[in-house]
Amino acid sequence: MGKKLEGNGLWESSRMMLPEHKQRILEEQREILRREPPVLDDQKREEMERTLTLSLREHVRVTLVLFDSYEDVRLSGFVTSIHAHSREIKLQWADEWRWIGLDCIIEVYPG
């Protein structure tokens, strides 16, 4: 029995990790890495809204940077609708589209 405690002093079988434990460790690490959304000033918001309106009126492709707790998401397409009352835009690319809340957008630029 003493041979099992040689080396690092742990039982050989204790080196195994159950999948449930591994998943929980990954979830805890993701929680630590979670970010807070940036605070955008009024001037930045107005600039982004002008670019979105330009895309809608002139059919200019825009790239949006959407905030996510872990990693920002980039989408590129054309604004086909703006709903001021629900603060959403409809972004379309190829044969797909998606409604996006204005509060999720942290950057907009042409292209």
CSV table of N, CA, C and O in Angstrom, one decimal, residues 1-2 7-8 15 37 40-41 44 47 50-51 53-54 56 59-60 62 75 80 97 103 106 110:
chain,number,residue,atom,x,y,z
A,1,MET,N,0.8,-1.2,0.0
A,1,MET,CA,0.0,0.0,0.0
A,1,MET,C,0.9,1.3,0.0
A,1,MET,O,0.5,2.3,-0.5
A,2,GLY,N,2.1,1.2,0.6
A,2,GLY,CA,2.9,2.3,0.6
A,2,GLY,C,3.4,2.8,-0.7
A,2,GLY,O,3.7,3.9,-1.0
A,7,GLY,N,6.2,9.2,-5.1
A,7,GLY,CA,6.2,10.2,-6.1
A,7,GLY,C,5.7,11.5,-5.5
A,7,GLY,O,6.3,12.1,-4.7
A,8,ASN,N,4.5,11.9,-5.9
A,8,ASN,CA,3.9,13.2,-5.5
A,8,ASN,C,3.1,13.0,-4.2
A,8,ASN,O,2.5,14.0,-3.7
A,15,ARG,N,-5.5,11.0,-9.5
A,15,ARG,CA,-5.1,11.9,-10.6
A,15,ARG,C,-6.2,12.0,-11.7
A,15,ARG,O,-6.2,12.8,-12.5
A,37,PRO,N,-19.7,45.6,-19.4
A,37,PRO,CA,-19.8,46.4,-20.6
A,37,PRO,C,-19.2,47.7,-20.5
A,37,PRO,O,-19.2,48.3,-19.4
A,40,LEU,N,-20.4,54.0,-22.8
A,40,LEU,CA,-20.2,54.9,-24.0
A,40,LEU,C,-20.8,56.3,-23.8
A,40,LEU,O,-21.9,56.4,-23.3
A,41,ASP,N,-20.0,57.3,-24.1
A,41,ASP,CA,-20.5,58.6,-23.9
A,41,ASP,C,-21.6,59.0,-25.0
A,41,ASP,O,-21.7,58.3,-26.0
A,44,LYS,N,-20.2,59.4,-28.7
A,44,LYS,CA,-19.9,58.1,-29.3
A,44,LYS,C,-21.2,57.4,-29.8
A,44,LYS,O,-21.3,56.9,-30.9
A,47,GLU,N,-22.5,59.2,-32.9
A,47,GLU,CA,-21.7,58.8,-34.1
A,47,GLU,C,-22.1,57.5,-34.6
A,47,GLU,O,-22.2,57.3,-35.8
A,50,ARG,N,-25.5,57.7,-36.4
A,50,ARG,CA,-25.3,58.3,-37.7
A,50,ARG,C,-24.8,57.3,-38.7
A,50,ARG,O,-25.3,57.2,-39.8
A,51,THR,N,-23.9,56.5,-38.3
A,51,THR,CA,-23.4,55.4,-39.2
A,51,THR,C,-24.4,54.4,-39.5
A,51,THR,O,-24.5,53.9,-40.7
A,53,THR,N,-27.7,54.9,-39.5
A,53,THR,CA,-28.6,55.6,-40.4
A,53,THR,C,-28.1,55.6,-41.8
A,53,THR,O,-28.8,55.4,-42.8
A,54,LEU,N,-26.8,55.9,-42.0
A,54,LEU,CA,-26.2,56.0,-43.3
A,54,LEU,C,-26.3,54.6,-44.0
A,54,LEU,O,-26.6,54.6,-45.2
A,56,LEU,N,-28.6,52.4,-43.5
A,56,LEU,CA,-30.0,52.2,-43.9
A,56,LEU,C,-30.4,53.0,-45.1
A,56,LEU,O,-30.9,52.5,-46.1
A,59,HIS,N,-27.5,52.3,-48.2
A,59,HIS,CA,-27.1,50.9,-48.4
A,59,HIS,C,-25.6,50.7,-48.3
A,59,HIS,O,-25.0,50.0,-49.2
A,60,VAL,N,-25.0,51.2,-47.3
A,60,VAL,CA,-23.6,51.1,-47.0
A,60,VAL,C,-23.4,49.9,-46.0
A,60,VAL,O,-24.0,49.9,-45.0
A,62,VAL,N,-21.8,48.0,-43.0
A,62,VAL,CA,-21.2,48.4,-41.8
A,62,VAL,C,-20.7,47.1,-41.0
A,62,VAL,O,-21.3,46.0,-41.2
A,75,LEU,N,-20.0,41.6,-36.5
A,75,LEU,CA,-21.0,41.2,-37.5
A,75,LEU,C,-20.9,42.3,-38.6
A,75,LEU,O,-20.8,43.5,-38.3
A,80,THR,N,-31.2,47.2,-42.5
A,80,THR,CA,-32.4,47.2,-43.3
A,80,THR,C,-33.6,47.8,-42.6
A,80,THR,O,-34.6,48.1,-43.2
A,97,TRP,N,-30.4,37.4,-41.5
A,97,TRP,CA,-30.6,38.7,-40.8
A,97,TRP,C,-30.8,38.4,-39.4
A,97,TRP,O,-31.0,37.3,-38.9
A,103,ASP,N,-28.3,48.7,-27.4
A,103,ASP,CA,-27.5,48.7,-26.2
A,103,ASP,C,-26.4,47.7,-26.2
A,103,ASP,O,-25.4,47.7,-25.4
A,106,ILE,N,-21.2,48.3,-29.3
A,106,ILE,CA,-20.2,49.1,-28.7
A,106,ILE,C,-19.3,49.8,-29.7
A,106,ILE,O,-18.6,50.8,-29.4
A,110,PRO,N,-18.0,51.8,-41.0
A,110,PRO,CA,-18.3,51.4,-42.4
A,110,PRO,C,-17.3,50.3,-42.8
A,110,PRO,O,-16.2,50.3,-42.4
